[in-house]
Amino acid sequence: MKTVDAPMAAKLFLGGAKNLEAKKEWINELNVFPVPDGDTGTNMTMTIMAAVHEVSSLTDMNMYALAKAISSGSLRGARGNSGVILSQLFRGFTRAIQNQEELDVVDIANAMQKAVETAYKAVMKPKEGTILTVARGAADKASELAETEEDVVEFARLVIEEAEAILERTPEMLPVLKEAGVVDSGGQGLVEVLKGMYDVLLGKEVDYSAAGASGAKPVKISAETEADIKFGYCTEFLIMLPEPVSVQREQEFKAYLESIGDSIVVVADDEIIKVHVHTNDPGLAIQRALTYGPLSNMKIDNMRLEHEERLIKDASKIAAQQKAQKEAAQPAERKDMGFIAVSVGAGMGEIFRELGVDYLIEGGQTMNPSTEDILEVVEQVNADNIFILPNNKNIILTANQASSLAKDKNVIVVPTKTVPQGITAMVSFEPDAAPEENLQSMEAQIKNVKTGEVTYAIRDTKIDDMEIHEGNIMGIGDEGILAVGSDVAGTAREMLEKLMDDSSEIVGIYYGEDVSGEDAQALGDAIAAAYPSVEVEVHAGGQPIYYYIVSVE
């Protein structure tokens, strides 16, 4: 195969999307912090599925229409940093191919370079060891191959081989990945997209239906039956090694797992081998593992059942958000400045409303809003200048992208990384000051806010030189793990004490849906007694997953 026409390009894109969707939960598990809200796989999947929806609606399949559908759909559907970067990769790639009738390897290589250039420009401070690094390495390899290789299939194989090799090196580029024992999750997501495309090139018979929470219509490439999860059981365990295994034996074990499943992770040291595999027969994996040593920490989940439950849960969340949007009242007269805040929990929402926020977007840690979600809300706010408070570092890029696409309104993104920063930004707002002056003031004030969050660990790991075990309570600060313990109150207090210093004046404690008001007040009283000169405020946040979100100013 020397060229790719528009219908084949569409199939390649849909194949990449489907493979990413199938691997999204595994990608979520690659989150560095072992918290129950790893969402890279979900964000990337929902981003690409928004583009799938646009592609599925095309009636005239040509390269220009396909490029426009992929670019527009992914830009508006982008969620989280990884989703925004993925959308920018698609944007750059499609701009380079939109006027072509067919693509050869030179066209594809040039488009990959344009994709990387566009994505790097979208990130203010690009980090190496991320999805950007994987994309750039793949693009450079593509340019090198385009000089000698004409066959698209072989070209794709070698590009993916390079992308996987770079992905394996990401822990050497980002120490936090190495310490956690994972590769970059965004980079893994990109590799899965490329591998899904390659499956289509090989002519694999797969049903690439794309219905789901994104509202996408079913899109089929070849097979007629409804798609199913190929390997139904997520199987994890540790092998306790009586003696170190050779590299050859480790590779033999990995090869065996590849013969019975996919999504394979095998990490070995002198004492243990950590194993993760998706398979239809967990017993086969366990039997082979027992030849290496006794097993512990065994965990087997039926992914088909979990998939169905998750679809229902996601659909319920989206329906509730849409209902809230419809019920939101607009001010009768257009005003100069309005506010949008991303928030989660009834208590947090009420605080923002009391501070003058016009519209709340349900999101944050567990469900990042898309660019389209934010744009729809911008239309609802009847103001000339609209401030957006992302309140999450993983939503700032999405908000910036929405700002660049907004029309007829001046949309200003205040780079708040946490809910407490968002609250401080609103408190510092001056109605009589110009929008630019308010932005400068807000940015200055949020720098004085230190945030801590208390949640639980979902897996064993080591990070920030701390041993963390599944079920531990963790106190996470702006820069990393501050405390690890077995109880919520003790861990929260230890974390707060590490956030305090001689300049601390105000402590805000926002307790979640799983914490009682009495327990929260007891924590507040303890902090007030230990730091008599500090003002301590306790509020019902109502947030899920995080027992406490605290601020120190």
Coordinates of C-alpha atoms in Angstrom, one line a residue, residues 43-386:
N43 CA -10.2 12.3 28.9
M44 CA -8.4 11.2 25.8
T45 CA -11.2 8.8 24.9
M46 CA -14.0 11.4 25.3
T47 CA -11.9 13.8 23.2
I48 CA -11.4 11.4 20.3
M49 CA -15.0 10.2 20.5
A50 CA -16.3 13.7 20.0
A51 CA -14.4 13.7 16.7
V52 CA -15.8 10.2 15.9
H53 CA -19.3 11.7 16.2
E54 CA -18.4 14.3 13.6
V55 CA -16.9 11.8 11.3
S56 CA -19.9 9.5 11.6
S57 CA -22.1 12.3 10.4
L58 CA -20.3 12.9 7.1
T59 CA -22.3 12.2 4.0
D60 CA -19.6 13.1 1.5
M61 CA -16.3 11.4 2.4
N62 CA -13.4 13.5 1.1
M63 CA -10.1 14.5 2.7
Y64 CA -11.2 18.1 3.4
A65 CA -14.5 17.2 5.0
L66 CA -12.7 14.4 7.1
A67 CA -10.0 16.8 8.2
K68 CA -12.5 19.4 9.3
A69 CA -14.6 16.8 11.2
I70 CA -11.7 15.4 13.1
S71 CA -10.2 18.8 13.9
S72 CA -13.5 20.5 14.9
G73 CA -14.8 17.5 16.8
S74 CA -11.7 16.9 18.8
L75 CA -11.1 20.6 19.6
R76 CA -14.6 21.1 21.0
G77 CA -14.7 17.7 22.7
A78 CA -11.2 18.1 24.3
R79 CA -11.1 17.3 28.1
G80 CA -8.1 17.6 30.4
N81 CA -4.5 18.4 29.4
S82 CA -4.0 15.1 27.6
G83 CA -7.2 15.5 25.6
V84 CA -6.3 19.1 24.6
I85 CA -2.9 18.0 23.5
L86 CA -4.4 15.1 21.5
S87 CA -6.9 17.6 19.9
Q88 CA -4.0 19.9 19.0
L89 CA -2.1 17.0 17.4
F90 CA -5.2 16.2 15.3
R91 CA -5.6 19.9 14.5
G92 CA -2.0 20.2 13.1
F93 CA -2.2 16.9 11.3
T94 CA -5.5 17.6 9.6
R95 CA -4.4 21.1 8.5
A96 CA -1.5 19.6 6.6
I97 CA -3.7 17.0 4.8
Q98 CA -7.0 18.8 4.2
N99 CA -6.2 19.7 0.6
Q100 CA -4.8 16.3 -0.5
E101 CA -6.8 13.6 -2.3
E102 CA -4.5 10.8 -1.2
L103 CA -1.6 10.6 1.3
D104 CA 1.7 8.9 0.8
V105 CA 4.4 8.4 3.5
V106 CA 5.9 11.8 2.7
D107 CA 2.5 13.5 3.2
I108 CA 1.9 11.6 6.4
A109 CA 5.4 12.4 7.8
N110 CA 5.0 16.1 7.0
A111 CA 1.6 16.1 8.7
M112 CA 3.0 14.4 11.8
Q113 CA 5.6 17.2 12.0
K114 CA 2.9 19.8 11.7
A115 CA 0.9 18.0 14.4
V116 CA 3.8 18.1 16.9
E117 CA 4.6 21.8 16.1
T118 CA 0.9 22.7 16.8
A119 CA 0.7 20.7 20.0
Y120 CA 4.0 22.1 21.4
K121 CA 2.7 25.7 20.8
A122 CA -0.5 25.0 22.7
V123 CA 1.4 24.1 25.9
M124 CA 3.0 27.0 27.8
K125 CA 5.7 25.0 29.5
P126 CA 6.1 21.7 27.6
K127 CA 7.6 18.9 29.7
E128 CA 9.7 16.1 28.2
G129 CA 8.7 12.5 29.1
T130 CA 5.1 13.2 28.2
I131 CA 2.7 12.6 25.2
L132 CA 4.6 15.5 23.5
T133 CA 7.9 13.6 23.6
V134 CA 6.3 10.4 22.2
A135 CA 4.6 12.4 19.4
R136 CA 7.8 14.2 18.5
G137 CA 9.8 11.0 18.4
A138 CA 7.3 9.3 16.2
A139 CA 7.2 12.3 13.9
D140 CA 11.0 12.4 13.6
K141 CA 11.1 8.7 12.8
A142 CA 8.4 9.2 10.2
S143 CA 10.4 11.9 8.5
E144 CA 13.5 9.7 8.5
L145 CA 11.6 6.7 7.0
A146 CA 9.8 8.8 4.4
E147 CA 13.1 9.2 2.6
T148 CA 13.5 5.5 1.8
E149 CA 10.2 3.6 2.7
E150 CA 7.2 3.7 0.3
D151 CA 4.9 1.1 1.9
V152 CA 2.5 2.7 4.3
V153 CA 2.1 -0.5 6.3
E154 CA 5.8 -1.0 6.9
F155 CA 6.2 2.7 7.5
A156 CA 3.5 2.6 10.2
R157 CA 5.0 -0.5 11.9
L158 CA 8.4 1.2 12.2
V159 CA 6.9 4.5 13.4
I160 CA 4.9 2.7 16.1
E161 CA 8.0 0.7 17.1
E162 CA 9.8 3.9 17.7
A163 CA 6.9 5.5 19.6
E164 CA 6.8 2.5 21.9
A165 CA 10.6 2.6 22.5
I166 CA 10.3 6.3 23.4
L167 CA 7.3 5.6 25.7
E168 CA 9.4 3.0 27.6
R169 CA 12.1 5.8 28.1
T170 CA 9.7 8.3 29.6
P171 CA 10.4 7.2 33.2
E172 CA 14.0 8.2 32.6
M173 CA 12.9 11.7 31.5
L174 CA 10.5 12.3 34.4
P175 CA 11.7 11.0 37.7
V176 CA 8.2 11.0 39.2
L177 CA 7.3 8.3 36.6
K178 CA 10.3 6.2 37.4
E179 CA 9.6 6.4 41.2
A180 CA 5.9 5.4 40.6
G181 CA 7.0 2.6 38.2
V182 CA 4.8 3.7 35.3
V183 CA 5.2 5.2 31.8
D184 CA 3.5 8.4 30.8
S185 CA -0.2 7.8 30.6
G186 CA -0.8 10.4 27.8
G187 CA 2.0 8.9 25.8
Q188 CA 0.5 5.4 26.3
G189 CA -2.8 6.8 25.0
L190 CA -1.2 8.1 21.9
V191 CA 0.5 4.8 21.2
E192 CA -2.8 3.0 21.5
V193 CA -4.3 5.3 18.9
L194 CA -1.5 4.5 16.5
K195 CA -1.7 0.8 17.2
G196 CA -5.5 0.9 16.5
M197 CA -4.8 2.5 13.2
Y198 CA -2.2 -0.1 12.4
D199 CA -4.7 -2.9 13.0
V200 CA -6.9 -1.4 10.3
L201 CA -4.0 -1.3 7.9
L202 CA -3.5 -5.0 8.6
G203 CA -7.1 -5.6 7.6
K204 CA -8.2 -6.9 11.0
E205 CA -11.9 -7.6 11.2
V206 CA -13.1 -5.4 14.1
D207 CA -16.4 -3.6 14.9
Y208 CA -15.5 0.0 15.5
S209 CA -18.9 1.2 16.9
A210 CA -18.6 4.4 18.9
A211 CA -21.7 4.9 20.9
G212 CA -21.3 6.0 24.5
A213 CA -21.4 8.9 26.9
S214 CA -20.2 11.3 24.1
G215 CA -23.4 10.8 22.2
A216 CA -21.6 9.5 19.2
K217 CA -23.5 7.5 16.6
P218 CA -22.5 3.9 15.9
V219 CA -19.8 3.8 13.2
K220 CA -18.9 0.5 11.6
I221 CA -15.9 -0.4 9.5
S222 CA -16.4 -4.1 8.8
A223 CA -18.0 -6.4 11.3
E224 CA -21.8 -6.4 11.8
T225 CA -22.1 -7.5 15.4
E226 CA -21.9 -5.1 18.4
A227 CA -18.4 -4.6 19.8
D228 CA -17.4 -6.4 22.9
I229 CA -14.4 -6.3 25.2
K230 CA -12.0 -8.8 23.7
F231 CA -10.5 -9.9 27.0
G232 CA -12.9 -9.8 29.9
Y233 CA -10.9 -10.2 33.1
C234 CA -8.5 -7.6 34.4
T235 CA -6.0 -9.7 36.4
E236 CA -3.3 -8.4 38.7
F237 CA -1.0 -10.0 41.2
L238 CA 2.5 -10.0 42.6
I239 CA 4.9 -12.9 42.3
M240 CA 7.2 -13.3 45.3
L241 CA 10.5 -14.4 43.8
P242 CA 12.6 -17.0 45.8
E243 CA 15.5 -15.8 43.7
P244 CA 16.0 -13.1 40.9
V245 CA 14.9 -14.2 37.4
S246 CA 16.9 -13.6 34.3
V247 CA 15.9 -11.1 31.7
Q248 CA 15.3 -14.1 29.3
R249 CA 12.8 -15.8 31.7
E250 CA 11.1 -12.4 32.3
Q251 CA 10.7 -12.0 28.5
E252 CA 9.4 -15.6 28.2
F253 CA 6.7 -14.9 30.8
K254 CA 5.7 -11.7 29.1
A255 CA 5.5 -13.5 25.7
Y256 CA 3.2 -16.1 27.3
L257 CA 0.9 -13.4 28.7
E258 CA 0.8 -11.8 25.2
S259 CA -0.4 -15.2 23.8
I260 CA -3.4 -15.3 26.2
G261 CA -4.3 -11.6 26.6
D262 CA -3.4 -7.9 26.2
S263 CA -2.8 -4.7 28.2
I264 CA 0.2 -6.4 29.7
V265 CA 2.4 -4.8 32.3
V266 CA 5.3 -6.9 33.8
V267 CA 7.6 -5.0 36.2
A268 CA 10.3 -7.1 37.9
D269 CA 13.0 -6.5 40.5
D270 CA 15.1 -9.0 42.5
E271 CA 12.2 -9.8 44.9
I272 CA 8.9 -9.4 43.1
I273 CA 7.3 -9.3 39.7
K274 CA 4.2 -7.1 39.4
V275 CA 1.8 -8.4 36.8
H276 CA -1.2 -6.8 35.0
V277 CA -3.0 -8.6 32.1
H278 CA -6.4 -8.6 30.5
T279 CA -7.4 -12.2 29.6
N280 CA -10.4 -14.5 29.2
D281 CA -8.8 -17.1 31.4
P282 CA -7.1 -15.7 34.6
G283 CA -6.3 -19.2 35.6
L284 CA -3.8 -19.7 32.8
A285 CA -1.9 -16.5 33.9
I286 CA -1.9 -17.7 37.5
Q287 CA -0.7 -21.2 36.7
R288 CA 2.2 -20.0 34.7
A289 CA 3.1 -17.3 37.4
L290 CA 3.2 -20.0 40.1
T291 CA 6.2 -21.6 38.3
Y292 CA 8.1 -18.5 39.3
G293 CA 7.1 -18.3 42.9
P294 CA 4.2 -17.8 45.4
L295 CA 1.6 -15.1 44.6
S296 CA 0.1 -12.3 46.6
N297 CA -2.1 -9.2 46.2
M298 CA -4.3 -11.1 43.7
K299 CA -7.1 -9.1 42.1
I300 CA -9.5 -10.2 39.3
D301 CA -12.2 -7.9 37.9
N302 CA -14.9 -8.6 35.3
M303 CA -14.5 -5.7 33.0
R304 CA -17.6 -6.4 30.9
L305 CA -19.8 -5.9 34.0
E306 CA -17.8 -2.8 35.1
H307 CA -18.1 -1.4 31.6
E308 CA -21.9 -1.6 31.6
E309 CA -22.1 -0.1 35.1
R310 CA -19.8 2.8 34.2
L311 CA -21.8 3.6 31.1
I312 CA -24.9 4.0 33.2
K313 CA -23.1 6.1 35.8
D314 CA -21.5 8.4 33.1
A315 CA -24.9 8.8 31.4
S316 CA -26.5 9.8 34.7
K317 CA -23.8 12.4 35.4
I318 CA -24.2 14.0 32.0
A319 CA -28.0 14.0 32.2
A320 CA -27.8 15.8 35.6
Q321 CA -25.3 18.4 34.2
Q322 CA -27.5 19.1 31.2
K323 CA -30.5 19.5 33.4
A324 CA -28.6 22.0 35.7
Q325 CA -27.5 24.0 32.6
K326 CA -31.1 24.3 31.4
E327 CA -32.4 25.4 34.8
A328 CA -29.7 28.1 35.2
A329 CA -31.2 31.5 35.0
Q330 CA -29.6 34.3 33.0
P331 CA -29.5 37.9 34.4
A332 CA -32.2 40.1 32.8
E333 CA -29.7 42.7 31.6
R334 CA -26.3 42.3 30.1
K335 CA -23.6 43.2 32.5
D336 CA -19.9 44.1 32.2
M337 CA -18.3 41.1 33.9
G338 CA -19.5 37.5 34.6
F339 CA -18.1 34.4 36.1
I340 CA -17.9 30.7 35.4
A341 CA -16.4 28.2 37.9
V342 CA -15.7 24.5 37.7
S343 CA -16.7 22.9 40.9
V344 CA -17.9 19.7 42.5
G345 CA -20.1 19.2 45.5
A346 CA -23.2 21.1 46.6
G347 CA -21.4 22.9 49.4
M348 CA -18.6 24.1 47.1
G349 CA -21.2 25.2 44.5
E350 CA -23.1 27.2 47.1
I351 CA -19.9 29.0 48.2
F352 CA -19.1 30.1 44.6
R353 CA -22.7 31.3 44.1
E354 CA -22.5 33.4 47.2
L355 CA -19.3 34.9 45.9
G356 CA -21.0 36.0 42.7
V357 CA -20.3 33.1 40.2
D358 CA -23.0 33.1 37.5
Y359 CA -22.6 29.6 36.3
L360 CA -21.1 26.4 37.7
I361 CA -19.8 23.5 35.6
E362 CA -19.8 20.2 37.5
G363 CA -16.4 18.7 37.0
G364 CA -13.0 18.9 38.6
Q365 CA -11.2 15.8 39.7
T366 CA -13.6 13.0 38.6
M367 CA -15.0 14.4 35.3
N368 CA -13.2 17.2 33.4
P369 CA -15.5 19.3 31.3
S370 CA -14.9 19.5 27.6
T371 CA -14.1 22.6 25.5
E372 CA -17.6 22.4 24.2
D373 CA -19.1 22.2 27.7
I374 CA -17.3 25.5 28.6
L375 CA -18.3 27.2 25.3
E376 CA -22.0 26.3 25.9
V377 CA -21.8 27.9 29.4
V378 CA -20.1 31.0 28.0
E379 CA -23.1 31.5 25.8
Q380 CA -25.4 31.3 28.9
V381 CA -23.6 34.0 30.8
N382 CA -25.0 37.4 29.7
A383 CA -21.8 39.5 30.1
D384 CA -19.2 41.2 27.9
N385 CA -16.3 40.0 29.9
I386 CA -16.4 36.5 31.3

